[in-house]
Amino acid sequence: MIAFWTILVVLLLLLATDLAYRHYASGRIRNIIENVPPFGLIEATEPSDVATFRIPVTPDQALSACLYAAHGPARGLVVFCPEMDGNEFTALSYCTSLPGAGFSVLSFAFRNQGDSDHEPGYSPNHWVTRTEVADLDAVIEFIRSDDDLSRLPLGLFGVSRGGSAALLAGCRHHDVLSIVTDSAYSTRGLISHFIDRFSRHVVPHWIFRWLPTWHNQLTVRQALWRSERGRCHPYAHLEESAKNLVQPTLLISGARDSYVTPEVTQHLAELIGQPEHTWIVPRAKHNKARSINPQEYDRRVVSHFEQTLLTHNVVPAALPGLRLA
């Protein structure tokens, strides 16, 4: 009987120690998650010849958007999803070659960015939440409801967090036929990468190496849960739905990207089952691939959409009936 109680006390002490450790470590990990240095942003100014319009996302909120029309009848439509702090005009820095190739580009700003409405109490950060997911859902629904836009084969082009949102949308909307991303990532994949690099700032590095992988993953999930509760906005995880992503996807990233490293991009490519569809741009940093090699960047983007969108038989549209909300 004494041995039984001794074992029970030891087990309870171990459990209490583990709970205390995970509470402490998950709090430190939460700080790392929420304090990632800002990703690179390419500034863009509003063009004088493009009209903006509003896309409703809730009864009280709308997104600012604009359409860069194809030069001539449109053969396809590409929705551009900007990076953190980007807006509907950021598309000019990445999609400048698409209108000349016959693709119209519908670009928008996520909530709390650009001139889109702000959701009270929401402070966006670098991780995709269900708010960005809902915003892109609203844009796709807007396209479906427009007589001219809905006739065109639909692709998505996203940068950084916008690329992650585009991949999540592809898992749910199979009328999206093709995707291109620049510096995209999955939330858990990038967080795991950060923890591997900065675990010494959480606890002594040998502890992470000594504990089993499942235990460290449990601690990271607890950190995510605490972050979600504190921010009141659940994160959206590509890992939970990646098997539903069937669209041909081109993943672009920079070889000198210190955030979304080539290893992170390769993990993402394997997650979506398309490891052969990646382009790691030499010397490019985060979001800067086109700045390094604009000709090849444009060639690959246009080629991808031509090969994946123009195989669908549609009547070219001049888009005269775009509904300006």
mmCIF file of N, CA, C and O in Angstrom, residues 33-73:
data_model
loop_
_atom_site.group_PDB
_atom_site.id
_atom_site.type_symbol
_atom_site.label_atom_id
_atom_site.label_comp_id
_atom_site.label_asym_id
_atom_site.label_seq_id
_atom_site.Cartn_x
_atom_site.Cartn_y
_atom_site.Cartn_z
ATOM 1 N N ILE A 33 5.784 33.605 -31.542
ATOM 2 C CA ILE A 33 4.777 33.567 -32.599
ATOM 3 C C ILE A 33 4.255 34.962 -32.920
ATOM 4 O O ILE A 33 4.086 35.343 -34.079
ATOM 5 N N GLU A 34 3.998 35.748 -31.881
ATOM 6 C CA GLU A 34 3.338 37.030 -32.076
ATOM 7 C C GLU A 34 4.305 38.182 -32.302
ATOM 8 O O GLU A 34 3.869 39.309 -32.520
ATOM 9 N N ASN A 35 5.600 37.920 -32.255
ATOM 10 C CA ASN A 35 6.571 39.001 -32.406
ATOM 11 C C ASN A 35 7.586 38.706 -33.493
ATOM 12 O O ASN A 35 8.759 39.054 -33.372
ATOM 13 N N VAL A 36 7.128 38.062 -34.560
ATOM 14 C CA VAL A 36 7.998 37.823 -35.711
ATOM 15 C C VAL A 36 8.314 39.171 -36.356
ATOM 16 O O VAL A 36 7.430 40.019 -36.499
ATOM 17 N N PRO A 37 9.561 39.431 -36.741
ATOM 18 C CA PRO A 37 9.890 40.709 -37.395
ATOM 19 C C PRO A 37 9.047 40.916 -38.645
ATOM 20 O O PRO A 37 8.660 39.962 -39.319
ATOM 21 N N PRO A 38 8.719 42.164 -38.981
ATOM 22 C CA PRO A 38 7.879 42.433 -40.155
ATOM 23 C C PRO A 38 8.483 41.858 -41.432
ATOM 24 O O PRO A 38 9.679 41.968 -41.656
ATOM 25 N N PHE A 39 7.627 41.251 -42.250
ATOM 26 C CA PHE A 39 8.064 40.765 -43.546
ATOM 27 C C PHE A 39 8.218 41.956 -44.489
ATOM 28 O O PHE A 39 7.610 43.012 -44.308
ATOM 29 N N GLY A 40 9.008 41.763 -45.532
ATOM 30 C CA GLY A 40 9.262 42.847 -46.479
ATOM 31 C C GLY A 40 8.000 43.246 -47.232
ATOM 32 O O GLY A 40 7.228 42.406 -47.668
ATOM 33 N N LEU A 41 7.795 44.541 -47.382
ATOM 34 C CA LEU A 41 6.629 45.065 -48.092
ATOM 35 C C LEU A 41 7.097 45.939 -49.236
ATOM 36 O O LEU A 41 7.905 46.849 -49.039
ATOM 37 N N ILE A 42 6.608 45.647 -50.432
ATOM 38 C CA ILE A 42 6.900 46.474 -51.597
ATOM 39 C C ILE A 42 5.802 47.522 -51.709
ATOM 40 O O ILE A 42 4.624 47.193 -51.854
ATOM 41 N N GLU A 43 6.183 48.780 -51.593
ATOM 42 C CA GLU A 43 5.208 49.856 -51.624
ATOM 43 C C GLU A 43 4.588 49.988 -53.017
ATOM 44 O O GLU A 43 5.245 49.777 -54.037
ATOM 45 N N ALA A 44 3.316 50.340 -53.038
ATOM 46 C CA ALA A 44 2.621 50.546 -54.308
ATOM 47 C C ALA A 44 1.713 51.760 -54.177
ATOM 48 O O ALA A 44 1.095 51.971 -53.124
ATOM 49 N N THR A 45 1.645 52.569 -55.209
ATOM 50 C CA THR A 45 0.793 53.751 -55.201
ATOM 51 C C THR A 45 -0.425 53.515 -56.079
ATOM 52 O O THR A 45 -0.400 52.714 -57.018
ATOM 53 N N GLU A 46 -1.488 54.242 -55.780
ATOM 54 C CA GLU A 46 -2.743 54.074 -56.520
ATOM 55 C C GLU A 46 -2.606 54.622 -57.935
ATOM 56 O O GLU A 46 -2.239 55.781 -58.129
ATOM 57 N N PRO A 47 -2.887 53.788 -58.947
ATOM 58 C CA PRO A 47 -2.839 54.281 -60.330
ATOM 59 C C PRO A 47 -4.025 55.196 -60.599
ATOM 60 O O PRO A 47 -5.100 55.055 -60.012
ATOM 61 N N SER A 48 -3.839 56.129 -61.496
ATOM 62 C CA SER A 48 -4.883 57.127 -61.752
ATOM 63 C C SER A 48 -5.999 56.602 -62.650
ATOM 64 O O SER A 48 -7.089 57.179 -62.691
ATOM 65 N N ASP A 49 -5.746 55.517 -63.372
ATOM 66 C CA ASP A 49 -6.706 55.058 -64.371
ATOM 67 C C ASP A 49 -7.454 53.790 -63.954
ATOM 68 O O ASP A 49 -8.059 53.125 -64.796
ATOM 69 N N VAL A 50 -7.419 53.437 -62.665
ATOM 70 C CA VAL A 50 -8.101 52.235 -62.199
ATOM 71 C C VAL A 50 -9.147 52.626 -61.158
ATOM 72 O O VAL A 50 -8.845 53.299 -60.179
ATOM 73 N N ALA A 51 -10.386 52.200 -61.404
ATOM 74 C CA ALA A 51 -11.468 52.508 -60.469
ATOM 75 C C ALA A 51 -11.513 51.458 -59.364
ATOM 76 O O ALA A 51 -11.335 50.266 -59.612
ATOM 77 N N THR A 52 -11.723 51.919 -58.156
ATOM 78 C CA THR A 52 -11.875 50.992 -57.034
ATOM 79 C C THR A 52 -13.356 50.736 -56.781
ATOM 80 O O THR A 52 -14.219 51.528 -57.172
ATOM 81 N N PHE A 53 -13.653 49.626 -56.156
ATOM 82 C CA PHE A 53 -15.024 49.286 -55.792
ATOM 83 C C PHE A 53 -14.996 48.509 -54.483
ATOM 84 O O PHE A 53 -13.924 48.234 -53.930
ATOM 85 N N ARG A 54 -16.164 48.196 -53.970
ATOM 86 C CA ARG A 54 -16.272 47.557 -52.660
ATOM 87 C C ARG A 54 -16.892 46.174 -52.808
ATOM 88 O O ARG A 54 -17.833 45.969 -53.579
ATOM 89 N N ILE A 55 -16.351 45.214 -52.071
ATOM 90 C CA ILE A 55 -16.890 43.857 -52.045
ATOM 91 C C ILE A 55 -17.400 43.585 -50.636
ATOM 92 O O ILE A 55 -16.626 43.592 -49.673
ATOM 93 N N PRO A 56 -18.703 43.361 -50.465
ATOM 94 C CA PRO A 56 -19.231 43.115 -49.118
ATOM 95 C C PRO A 56 -18.728 41.802 -48.555
ATOM 96 O O PRO A 56 -18.670 40.790 -49.260
ATOM 97 N N VAL A 57 -18.354 41.818 -47.280
ATOM 98 C CA VAL A 57 -17.880 40.601 -46.624
ATOM 99 C C VAL A 57 -18.746 40.250 -45.421
ATOM 100 O O VAL A 57 -18.888 39.087 -45.069
ATOM 101 N N THR A 58 -19.342 41.255 -44.793
ATOM 102 C CA THR A 58 -20.355 41.082 -43.760
ATOM 103 C C THR A 58 -21.386 42.186 -43.988
ATOM 104 O O THR A 58 -21.145 43.099 -44.796
ATOM 105 N N PRO A 59 -22.531 42.147 -43.309
ATOM 106 C CA PRO A 59 -23.508 43.228 -43.490
ATOM 107 C C PRO A 59 -22.940 44.606 -43.171
ATOM 108 O O PRO A 59 -23.438 45.620 -43.693
ATOM 109 N N ASP A 60 -21.904 44.675 -42.349
ATOM 110 C CA ASP A 60 -21.369 45.962 -41.918
ATOM 111 C C ASP A 60 -19.971 46.264 -42.444
ATOM 112 O O ASP A 60 -19.421 47.331 -42.155
ATOM 113 N N GLN A 61 -19.375 45.339 -43.176
ATOM 114 C CA GLN A 61 -17.991 45.530 -43.593
ATOM 115 C C GLN A 61 -17.809 45.159 -45.056
ATOM 116 O O GLN A 61 -18.497 44.269 -45.574
ATOM 117 N N ALA A 62 -16.872 45.859 -45.706
ATOM 118 C CA ALA A 62 -16.598 45.604 -47.117
ATOM 119 C C ALA A 62 -15.104 45.752 -47.370
ATOM 120 O O ALA A 62 -14.378 46.407 -46.618
ATOM 121 N N LEU A 63 -14.662 45.129 -48.456
ATOM 122 C CA LEU A 63 -13.263 45.153 -48.845
ATOM 123 C C LEU A 63 -13.071 46.097 -50.017
ATOM 124 O O LEU A 63 -13.892 46.142 -50.934
ATOM 125 N N SER A 64 -11.976 46.839 -49.989
ATOM 126 C CA SER A 64 -11.636 47.701 -51.120
ATOM 127 C C SER A 64 -10.968 46.857 -52.198
ATOM 128 O O SER A 64 -10.091 46.038 -51.904
ATOM 129 N N ALA A 65 -11.380 47.036 -53.439
ATOM 130 C CA ALA A 65 -10.871 46.207 -54.537
ATOM 131 C C ALA A 65 -10.763 47.026 -55.802
ATOM 132 O O ALA A 65 -11.295 48.150 -55.893
ATOM 133 N N CYS A 66 -10.069 46.496 -56.789
ATOM 134 C CA CYS A 66 -9.993 47.118 -58.105
ATOM 135 C C CYS A 66 -9.732 46.041 -59.149
ATOM 136 O O CYS A 66 -9.314 44.921 -58.816
ATOM 137 N N LEU A 67 -9.988 46.366 -60.401
ATOM 138 C CA LEU A 67 -9.798 45.418 -61.493
ATOM 139 C C LEU A 67 -8.812 46.008 -62.490
ATOM 140 O O LEU A 67 -9.015 47.095 -63.029
ATOM 141 N N TYR A 68 -7.727 45.275 -62.724
ATOM 142 C CA TYR A 68 -6.788 45.628 -63.773
ATOM 143 C C TYR A 68 -7.194 44.813 -64.998
ATOM 144 O O TYR A 68 -6.956 43.602 -65.064
ATOM 145 N N ALA A 69 -7.822 45.472 -65.962
ATOM 146 C CA ALA A 69 -8.425 44.774 -67.094
ATOM 147 C C ALA A 69 -7.359 44.243 -68.047
ATOM 148 O O ALA A 69 -6.298 44.853 -68.244
ATOM 149 N N ALA A 70 -7.663 43.097 -68.642
ATOM 150 C CA ALA A 70 -6.792 42.532 -69.670
ATOM 151 C C ALA A 70 -6.715 43.484 -70.855
ATOM 152 O O ALA A 70 -7.655 44.244 -71.138
ATOM 153 N N HIS A 71 -5.587 43.455 -71.550
ATOM 154 C CA HIS A 71 -5.431 44.259 -72.747
ATOM 155 C C HIS A 71 -6.126 43.534 -73.900
ATOM 156 O O HIS A 71 -5.558 42.638 -74.527
ATOM 157 N N GLY A 72 -7.365 43.899 -74.122
ATOM 158 C CA GLY A 72 -8.177 43.171 -75.081
ATOM 159 C C GLY A 72 -9.132 42.254 -74.339
ATOM 160 O O GLY A 72 -9.221 42.285 -73.113
ATOM 161 N N PRO A 73 -9.859 41.417 -75.066
ATOM 162 C CA PRO A 73 -10.787 40.495 -74.403
ATOM 163 C C PRO A 73 -10.076 39.609 -73.378
ATOM 164 O O PRO A 73 -9.014 39.044 -73.669
#
